[in-house]
mmCIF file of C-alpha atoms in Angstrom:
data_model
loop_
_atom_site.group_PDB
_atom_site.id
_atom_site.type_symbol
_atom_site.label_atom_id
_atom_site.label_comp_id
_atom_site.label_asym_id
_atom_site.label_seq_id
_atom_site.Cartn_x
_atom_site.Cartn_y
_atom_site.Cartn_z
ATOM 1 C CA MET A 14 193.968 35.093 40.702
ATOM 2 C CA SER A 15 190.534 36.659 40.301
ATOM 3 C CA SER A 16 187.764 36.107 42.790
ATOM 4 C CA THR A 17 184.199 35.427 41.778
ATOM 5 C CA PRO A 18 181.819 38.172 42.924
ATOM 6 C CA GLY A 19 179.333 37.029 45.519
ATOM 7 C CA PRO A 20 175.572 37.384 45.332
ATOM 8 C CA ALA A 21 174.109 40.850 45.355
ATOM 9 C CA ARG A 22 173.308 42.125 48.825
ATOM 10 C CA SER A 23 169.734 43.064 49.351
ATOM 11 C CA PRO A 24 169.203 46.229 51.442
ATOM 12 C CA GLY A 25 166.575 44.376 53.420
ATOM 13 C CA ASP A 26 168.820 41.425 54.236
ATOM 14 C CA ALA A 27 169.189 41.295 58.016
ATOM 15 C CA LYS A 28 172.776 39.969 57.637
ATOM 16 C CA TYR A 29 173.955 43.177 55.957
ATOM 17 C CA ARG A 30 171.781 45.714 57.773
ATOM 18 C CA SER A 31 173.455 48.638 59.468
ATOM 19 C CA PRO A 32 173.834 48.194 63.234
ATOM 20 C CA LEU A 33 172.220 51.651 63.650
ATOM 21 C CA ALA A 34 169.089 50.702 61.717
ATOM 22 C CA PRO A 35 166.009 50.160 63.930
ATOM 23 C CA PRO A 36 164.603 46.618 64.080
ATOM 24 C CA LYS A 37 161.596 45.696 61.984
ATOM 25 C CA SER A 38 159.443 45.232 65.074
ATOM 26 C CA PHE A 39 160.048 48.860 66.005
ATOM 27 C CA LEU A 40 159.160 50.046 62.494
ATOM 28 C CA TRP A 41 155.879 48.135 62.536
ATOM 29 C CA THR A 42 155.069 49.394 66.026
ATOM 30 C CA ARG A 43 155.669 52.951 64.870
ATOM 31 C CA ARG A 44 153.467 52.473 61.812
ATOM 32 C CA ILE A 45 150.633 51.055 63.888
ATOM 33 C CA ALA A 46 150.927 53.838 66.463
ATOM 34 C CA LEU A 47 150.946 56.543 63.784
ATOM 35 C CA THR A 48 147.971 54.942 62.050
ATOM 36 C CA LEU A 49 145.960 54.862 65.272
ATOM 37 C CA LEU A 50 146.952 58.442 66.044
ATOM 38 C CA GLY A 51 145.918 59.522 62.550
ATOM 39 C CA LEU A 52 142.537 57.826 62.912
ATOM 40 C CA PHE A 53 142.039 59.388 66.341
ATOM 41 C CA THR A 54 142.789 62.831 64.881
ATOM 42 C CA ALA A 55 140.780 62.411 61.683
ATOM 43 C CA THR A 56 137.616 60.986 63.276
ATOM 44 C CA PRO A 57 136.320 64.291 64.757
ATOM 45 C CA LEU A 58 137.062 66.041 61.462
ATOM 46 C CA PHE A 59 135.141 63.386 59.546
ATOM 47 C CA VAL A 60 132.179 63.672 61.941
ATOM 48 C CA MET A 61 132.168 67.458 61.535
ATOM 49 C CA ILE A 62 132.195 67.248 57.733
ATOM 50 C CA SER A 63 129.602 64.468 57.680
ATOM 51 C CA SER A 64 127.275 66.314 60.064
ATOM 52 C CA SER A 65 127.558 69.531 58.052
ATOM 53 C CA VAL A 66 125.932 67.881 55.012
ATOM 54 C CA LYS A 67 123.113 66.172 56.921
ATOM 55 C CA PRO A 68 119.548 67.393 57.391
ATOM 56 C CA LEU A 69 118.863 68.647 60.886
ATOM 57 C CA VAL A 70 116.625 65.685 61.685
ATOM 58 C CA ASP A 71 119.493 63.260 60.999
ATOM 59 C CA VAL A 72 121.854 65.106 63.330
ATOM 60 C CA GLN A 73 119.314 65.287 66.148
ATOM 61 C CA GLY A 74 118.385 61.620 65.909
ATOM 62 C CA SER A 75 120.538 58.544 66.327
ATOM 63 C CA PHE A 76 124.124 58.963 65.212
ATOM 64 C CA ASP A 77 125.091 57.684 61.770
ATOM 65 C CA TRP A 78 128.521 57.978 60.217
ATOM 66 C CA LEU A 79 127.153 58.804 56.772
ATOM 67 C CA PRO A 80 124.235 61.109 55.919
ATOM 68 C CA SER A 81 121.041 59.460 54.722
ATOM 69 C CA HIS A 82 120.384 62.444 52.483
ATOM 70 C CA LEU A 83 123.265 64.594 51.265
ATOM 71 C CA THR A 84 122.461 68.321 51.411
ATOM 72 C CA PHE A 85 124.463 71.548 51.320
ATOM 73 C CA GLN A 86 121.601 73.599 52.708
ATOM 74 C CA PRO A 87 123.342 74.088 56.098
ATOM 75 C CA TYR A 88 126.135 75.979 54.319
ATOM 76 C CA VAL A 89 123.508 78.346 52.887
ATOM 77 C CA GLU A 90 121.341 78.737 55.983
ATOM 78 C CA MET A 91 124.237 79.303 58.394
ATOM 79 C CA TRP A 92 124.686 82.861 57.055
ATOM 80 C CA SER A 93 121.090 83.845 57.836
ATOM 81 C CA THR A 94 120.502 81.993 61.091
ATOM 82 C CA VAL A 95 123.106 84.204 62.784
ATOM 83 C CA PRO A 96 124.988 87.256 61.409
ATOM 84 C CA LEU A 97 127.987 85.091 60.547
ATOM 85 C CA ALA A 98 129.332 87.560 57.977
ATOM 86 C CA ARG A 99 129.562 90.290 60.641
ATOM 87 C CA TYR A 100 131.340 87.915 63.003
ATOM 88 C CA PHE A 101 133.695 86.968 60.198
ATOM 89 C CA VAL A 102 134.571 90.623 59.552
ATOM 90 C CA ASN A 103 135.087 91.288 63.262
ATOM 91 C CA SER A 104 137.409 88.307 63.650
ATOM 92 C CA THR A 105 139.356 89.244 60.535
ATOM 93 C CA VAL A 106 139.856 92.861 61.634
ATOM 94 C CA VAL A 107 140.809 91.932 65.196
ATOM 95 C CA ALA A 108 143.159 89.098 64.188
ATOM 96 C CA ALA A 109 144.820 91.062 61.374
ATOM 97 C CA CYS A 110 145.384 94.197 63.465
ATOM 98 C CA SER A 111 146.648 92.189 66.429
ATOM 99 C CA THR A 112 149.050 90.316 64.175
ATOM 100 C CA VAL A 113 150.472 93.402 62.443
ATOM 101 C CA ILE A 114 150.880 95.432 65.641
ATOM 102 C CA SER A 115 152.359 92.494 67.543
ATOM 103 C CA VAL A 116 154.908 91.730 64.813
ATOM 104 C CA VAL A 117 155.999 95.371 64.401
ATOM 105 C CA ILE A 118 156.441 96.022 68.122
ATOM 106 C CA ALA A 119 158.079 92.636 68.727
ATOM 107 C CA VAL A 120 160.636 93.189 65.941
ATOM 108 C CA PHE A 121 161.864 96.494 67.389
ATOM 109 C CA ALA A 122 161.734 95.311 71.017
ATOM 110 C CA ALA A 123 163.491 92.021 70.276
ATOM 111 C CA TYR A 124 166.203 93.781 68.263
ATOM 112 C CA ALA A 125 166.900 96.130 71.173
ATOM 113 C CA VAL A 126 167.053 93.227 73.637
ATOM 114 C CA SER A 127 169.288 91.172 71.367
ATOM 115 C CA ARG A 128 171.746 93.803 70.159
ATOM 116 C CA TYR A 129 172.034 96.355 72.977
ATOM 117 C CA ARG A 130 173.301 95.981 76.523
ATOM 118 C CA PHE A 131 171.333 98.078 79.012
ATOM 119 C CA ARG A 132 170.542 97.926 82.688
ATOM 120 C CA GLY A 133 167.708 95.510 83.464
ATOM 121 C CA ARG A 134 168.043 93.673 80.146
ATOM 122 C CA GLN A 135 168.034 90.186 81.655
ATOM 123 C CA VAL A 136 165.302 91.133 84.117
ATOM 124 C CA PHE A 137 163.188 92.297 81.178
ATOM 125 C CA ARG A 138 163.697 89.022 79.315
ATOM 126 C CA VAL A 139 162.791 86.939 82.352
ATOM 127 C CA THR A 140 159.773 89.124 83.121
ATOM 128 C CA VAL A 141 158.516 88.881 79.558
ATOM 129 C CA LEU A 142 158.795 85.102 79.631
ATOM 130 C CA SER A 143 157.275 84.771 83.115
ATOM 131 C CA THR A 144 154.020 86.376 81.938
ATOM 132 C CA GLN A 145 153.289 83.136 80.061
ATOM 133 C CA MET A 146 153.137 81.225 83.353
ATOM 134 C CA PHE A 147 149.818 82.717 84.464
ATOM 135 C CA PRO A 148 146.407 81.644 83.122
ATOM 136 C CA GLY A 149 144.582 84.260 81.112
ATOM 137 C CA ILE A 150 141.513 84.239 83.333
ATOM 138 C CA LEU A 151 143.534 86.009 86.039
ATOM 139 C CA PHE A 152 143.693 89.110 83.823
ATOM 140 C CA LEU A 153 140.044 89.117 82.774
ATOM 141 C CA LEU A 154 138.563 91.177 85.601
ATOM 142 C CA PRO A 155 141.539 93.597 85.976
ATOM 143 C CA LEU A 156 141.553 94.367 82.235
ATOM 144 C CA TYR A 157 137.804 94.878 82.166
ATOM 145 C CA LEU A 158 137.965 97.279 85.127
ATOM 146 C CA ILE A 159 140.854 99.167 83.509
ATOM 147 C CA TYR A 160 138.864 99.575 80.295
ATOM 148 C CA VAL A 161 135.806 100.802 82.182
ATOM 149 C CA ASN A 162 137.878 103.353 84.149
ATOM 150 C CA ILE A 163 139.635 104.564 81.006
ATOM 151 C CA GLY A 164 136.249 105.087 79.371
ATOM 152 C CA ASN A 165 134.920 107.003 82.385
ATOM 153 C CA ASP A 166 138.007 109.219 82.730
ATOM 154 C CA THR A 167 138.985 109.878 79.119
ATOM 155 C CA GLY A 168 135.925 109.023 77.055
ATOM 156 C CA ILE A 169 137.917 106.426 75.075
ATOM 157 C CA THR A 170 135.716 103.348 74.852
ATOM 158 C CA LEU A 171 137.628 100.096 75.027
ATOM 159 C CA SER A 172 135.068 97.707 76.458
ATOM 160 C CA ASN A 173 132.750 96.086 73.915
ATOM 161 C CA THR A 174 134.857 97.403 71.035
ATOM 162 C CA ARG A 175 137.212 95.827 68.542
ATOM 163 C CA LEU A 176 139.972 98.213 69.669
ATOM 164 C CA GLY A 177 139.730 96.932 73.231
ATOM 165 C CA LEU A 178 139.871 93.346 72.012
ATOM 166 C CA ILE A 179 142.972 94.101 69.934
ATOM 167 C CA VAL A 180 144.718 95.652 72.940
ATOM 168 C CA THR A 181 143.710 92.650 75.040
ATOM 169 C CA TYR A 182 145.233 90.162 72.621
ATOM 170 C CA LEU A 183 148.431 92.195 72.435
ATOM 171 C CA THR A 184 148.943 91.656 76.158
ATOM 172 C CA PHE A 185 149.184 87.902 75.446
ATOM 173 C CA THR A 186 150.943 87.766 72.097
ATOM 174 C CA LEU A 187 153.594 90.441 72.642
ATOM 175 C CA PRO A 188 155.547 88.819 75.521
ATOM 176 C CA PHE A 189 155.953 85.493 73.727
ATOM 177 C CA SER A 190 156.672 87.237 70.412
ATOM 178 C CA ILE A 191 159.425 89.391 71.932
ATOM 179 C CA TRP A 192 161.008 86.416 73.687
ATOM 180 C CA LEU A 193 160.932 84.241 70.580
ATOM 181 C CA LEU A 194 162.284 86.921 68.235
ATOM 182 C CA ALA A 195 165.017 87.940 70.690
ATOM 183 C CA GLY A 196 166.262 84.360 70.683
ATOM 184 C CA TYR A 197 166.085 84.259 66.895
ATOM 185 C CA PHE A 198 167.971 87.551 66.525
ATOM 186 C CA ASP A 199 170.669 86.185 68.842
ATOM 187 C CA SER A 200 171.305 83.435 66.304
ATOM 188 C CA ILE A 201 172.010 85.967 63.535
ATOM 189 C CA PRO A 202 175.753 86.830 63.446
ATOM 190 C CA ARG A 203 176.592 90.302 64.686
ATOM 191 C CA GLU A 204 179.194 90.540 61.940
ATOM 192 C CA LEU A 205 176.332 91.320 59.568
ATOM 193 C CA ASP A 206 175.441 94.377 61.645
ATOM 194 C CA GLU A 207 179.074 95.473 61.748
ATOM 195 C CA ALA A 208 179.441 95.063 57.985
ATOM 196 C CA ALA A 209 176.308 97.147 57.436
ATOM 197 C CA ALA A 210 177.636 99.831 59.804
ATOM 198 C CA VAL A 211 180.893 99.977 57.835
ATOM 199 C CA ASP A 212 178.841 100.559 54.679
ATOM 200 C CA GLY A 213 177.180 103.517 56.378
ATOM 201 C CA SER A 214 173.912 101.934 57.458
ATOM 202 C CA GLY A 215 172.343 103.069 60.717
ATOM 203 C CA PRO A 216 170.634 100.857 63.301
ATOM 204 C CA LEU A 217 167.230 101.210 61.649
ATOM 205 C CA GLY A 218 168.594 100.481 58.192
ATOM 206 C CA THR A 219 170.495 97.469 59.511
ATOM 207 C CA LEU A 220 167.373 96.128 61.150
ATOM 208 C CA LEU A 221 165.158 96.544 58.082
ATOM 209 C CA ARG A 222 167.673 95.584 55.385
ATOM 210 C CA ILE A 223 169.792 92.925 57.087
ATOM 211 C CA VAL A 224 168.223 91.461 60.230
ATOM 212 C CA VAL A 225 164.564 91.318 59.191
ATOM 213 C CA PRO A 226 165.203 89.400 55.916
ATOM 214 C CA ALA A 227 167.472 86.969 57.763
ATOM 215 C CA ALA A 228 164.865 86.480 60.497
ATOM 216 C CA ARG A 229 161.947 85.813 58.149
ATOM 217 C CA PRO A 230 161.096 82.367 59.625
ATOM 218 C CA GLY A 231 160.976 83.782 63.152
ATOM 219 C CA ILE A 232 158.833 86.746 62.115
ATOM 220 C CA ILE A 233 156.407 84.481 60.254
ATOM 221 C CA THR A 234 156.209 82.255 63.334
ATOM 222 C CA VAL A 235 155.292 85.236 65.482
ATOM 223 C CA GLY A 236 152.691 86.334 62.945
ATOM 224 C CA VAL A 237 151.052 82.906 62.763
ATOM 225 C CA TYR A 238 151.023 82.599 66.543
ATOM 226 C CA SER A 239 149.452 86.044 66.979
ATOM 227 C CA PHE A 240 146.835 85.398 64.311
ATOM 228 C CA MET A 241 145.819 82.003 65.683
ATOM 229 C CA THR A 242 145.601 83.377 69.218
ATOM 230 C CA ALA A 243 143.286 86.213 68.192
ATOM 231 C CA TRP A 244 141.230 84.115 65.769
ATOM 232 C CA GLY A 245 140.226 81.340 68.142
ATOM 233 C CA GLU A 246 140.150 83.046 71.560
ATOM 234 C CA VAL A 247 136.841 82.681 73.409
ATOM 235 C CA LEU A 248 137.138 83.796 77.046
ATOM 236 C CA PHE A 249 137.946 87.497 76.593
ATOM 237 C CA ALA A 250 135.884 87.794 73.412
ATOM 238 C CA SER A 251 132.785 86.562 75.243
ATOM 239 C CA VAL A 252 133.127 89.230 77.952
ATOM 240 C CA MET A 253 134.551 92.238 76.070
ATOM 241 C CA THR A 254 132.280 92.214 73.027
ATOM 242 C CA ASP A 255 128.618 92.926 72.302
ATOM 243 C CA ASP A 256 126.302 91.982 69.441
ATOM 244 C CA ASN A 257 128.055 94.359 67.032
ATOM 245 C CA THR A 258 131.654 93.408 67.860
ATOM 246 C CA ARG A 259 131.248 89.686 68.523
ATOM 247 C CA THR A 260 133.827 87.412 66.904
ATOM 248 C CA LEU A 261 133.435 84.038 65.249
ATOM 249 C CA ALA A 262 134.633 81.973 68.196
ATOM 250 C CA VAL A 263 131.862 83.429 70.364
ATOM 251 C CA GLY A 264 129.227 83.845 67.664
ATOM 252 C CA LEU A 265 129.069 80.117 66.939
ATOM 253 C CA ARG A 266 127.190 79.508 70.160
ATOM 254 C CA ASN A 267 124.269 81.586 68.824
ATOM 255 C CA TYR A 268 123.251 78.620 66.690
ATOM 256 C CA ALA A 269 121.838 77.186 69.918
ATOM 257 C CA SER A 270 118.476 78.780 70.692
ATOM 258 C CA GLU A 271 116.037 78.158 73.512
ATOM 259 C CA ASN A 272 114.008 75.728 71.420
ATOM 260 C CA ASP A 273 116.510 74.082 69.146
ATOM 261 C CA VAL A 274 120.186 73.576 68.361
ATOM 262 C CA TYR A 275 121.194 73.707 64.701
ATOM 263 C CA TRP A 276 123.964 71.141 64.893
ATOM 264 C CA ASN A 277 124.403 70.807 61.145
ATOM 265 C CA GLN A 278 124.845 74.563 60.756
ATOM 266 C CA ILE A 279 127.254 74.650 63.692
ATOM 267 C CA MET A 280 129.393 72.003 62.001
ATOM 268 C CA ALA A 281 129.243 73.825 58.665
ATOM 269 C CA ALA A 282 130.172 77.156 60.251
ATOM 270 C CA SER A 283 132.968 75.539 62.272
ATOM 271 C CA LEU A 284 134.411 74.089 59.087
ATOM 272 C CA VAL A 285 134.280 77.454 57.320
ATOM 273 C CA VAL A 286 135.844 79.201 60.334
ATOM 274 C CA SER A 287 138.719 76.699 60.403
ATOM 275 C CA VAL A 288 139.661 77.154 56.750
ATOM 276 C CA PRO A 289 141.682 80.439 57.045
ATOM 277 C CA VAL A 290 143.811 79.160 59.906
ATOM 278 C CA VAL A 291 144.424 75.761 58.301
ATOM 279 C CA VAL A 292 145.363 77.319 54.951
ATOM 280 C CA ALA A 293 147.726 79.810 56.620
ATOM 281 C CA PHE A 294 149.353 77.071 58.683
ATOM 282 C CA LEU A 295 149.869 74.743 55.714
ATOM 283 C CA ALA A 296 151.271 77.558 53.572
ATOM 284 C CA LEU A 297 153.716 78.734 56.246
ATOM 285 C CA GLN A 298 154.465 75.401 57.918
ATOM 286 C CA ARG A 299 158.142 75.217 56.979
ATOM 287 C CA TYR A 300 158.772 78.766 58.205
ATOM 288 C CA LEU A 301 156.859 78.046 61.399
ATOM 289 C CA ILE A 302 158.924 74.965 62.233
ATOM 290 C CA ALA A 303 162.190 76.734 61.438
ATOM 291 C CA GLY A 304 161.250 79.748 63.541
ATOM 292 C CA LEU A 305 160.186 77.738 66.565
ATOM 293 C CA THR A 306 163.292 75.551 66.379
ATOM 294 C CA ALA A 307 165.729 78.443 66.167
ATOM 295 C CA GLY A 308 163.962 80.421 68.866
ATOM 296 C CA SER A 309 163.793 77.478 71.240
ATOM 297 C CA VAL A 310 167.535 76.798 70.948
ATOM 298 C CA LYS A 311 168.317 80.225 72.262
#
């Protein structure tokens, strides 16, 4: 005796919904919360873009969401009001060198911590991580005095130079980079190292040919972190640079003179300064998330 098939079940029918599915009230609450959060995040960006295409008189007067007269002159004048191109070069050199040096040193240090057992290994890992507990301002005066003494004793100038700024940023990026990569290397099976050793590969060859390709997300995470730290840092750059070595993060304040503040040019320059970091983050986002997740587990 055949049975007549019942009516088709709609996925949205509450009678046939999975018991693990969240209620509709929760879904709507989440949508509203995410919408409000998106608006809260996008509003400052919209104001920055809108102000960057306004005449200076519109920015200085009463606030309006939209420009009364659309102009791209601030994007042209911002290069001549202050030496923005020089600041851009300084930031690029400092951030790129800090990133490359930090990644190279962190890869070798993290591999040694992860693969070798030596006295003081755990103390080293804890010490490296504990350096992130202190605010950076505590190291400002000691580092500056060290640079001045090194210059007086050896003639090597570190204060007010790009080299000194690179060394300064390494003191912040290296501890976190080593800790993160050591945790990522721990997640890579040691059997790969043993198989490479059987094939005749030494420790250096194993690191470069086996471990580094497998740890690409973690290495990219370290690189992005180091670059963003050096690109947007203000405190040390404002003290350890002069007019010739000033970076973008500090140079933006020069748009404010004694008589006037060029708000439209500040907004235009801020938007241009943000582009490299935003593009790098969007391009490497999936590697960044994977690297942070794997490193945090360990």
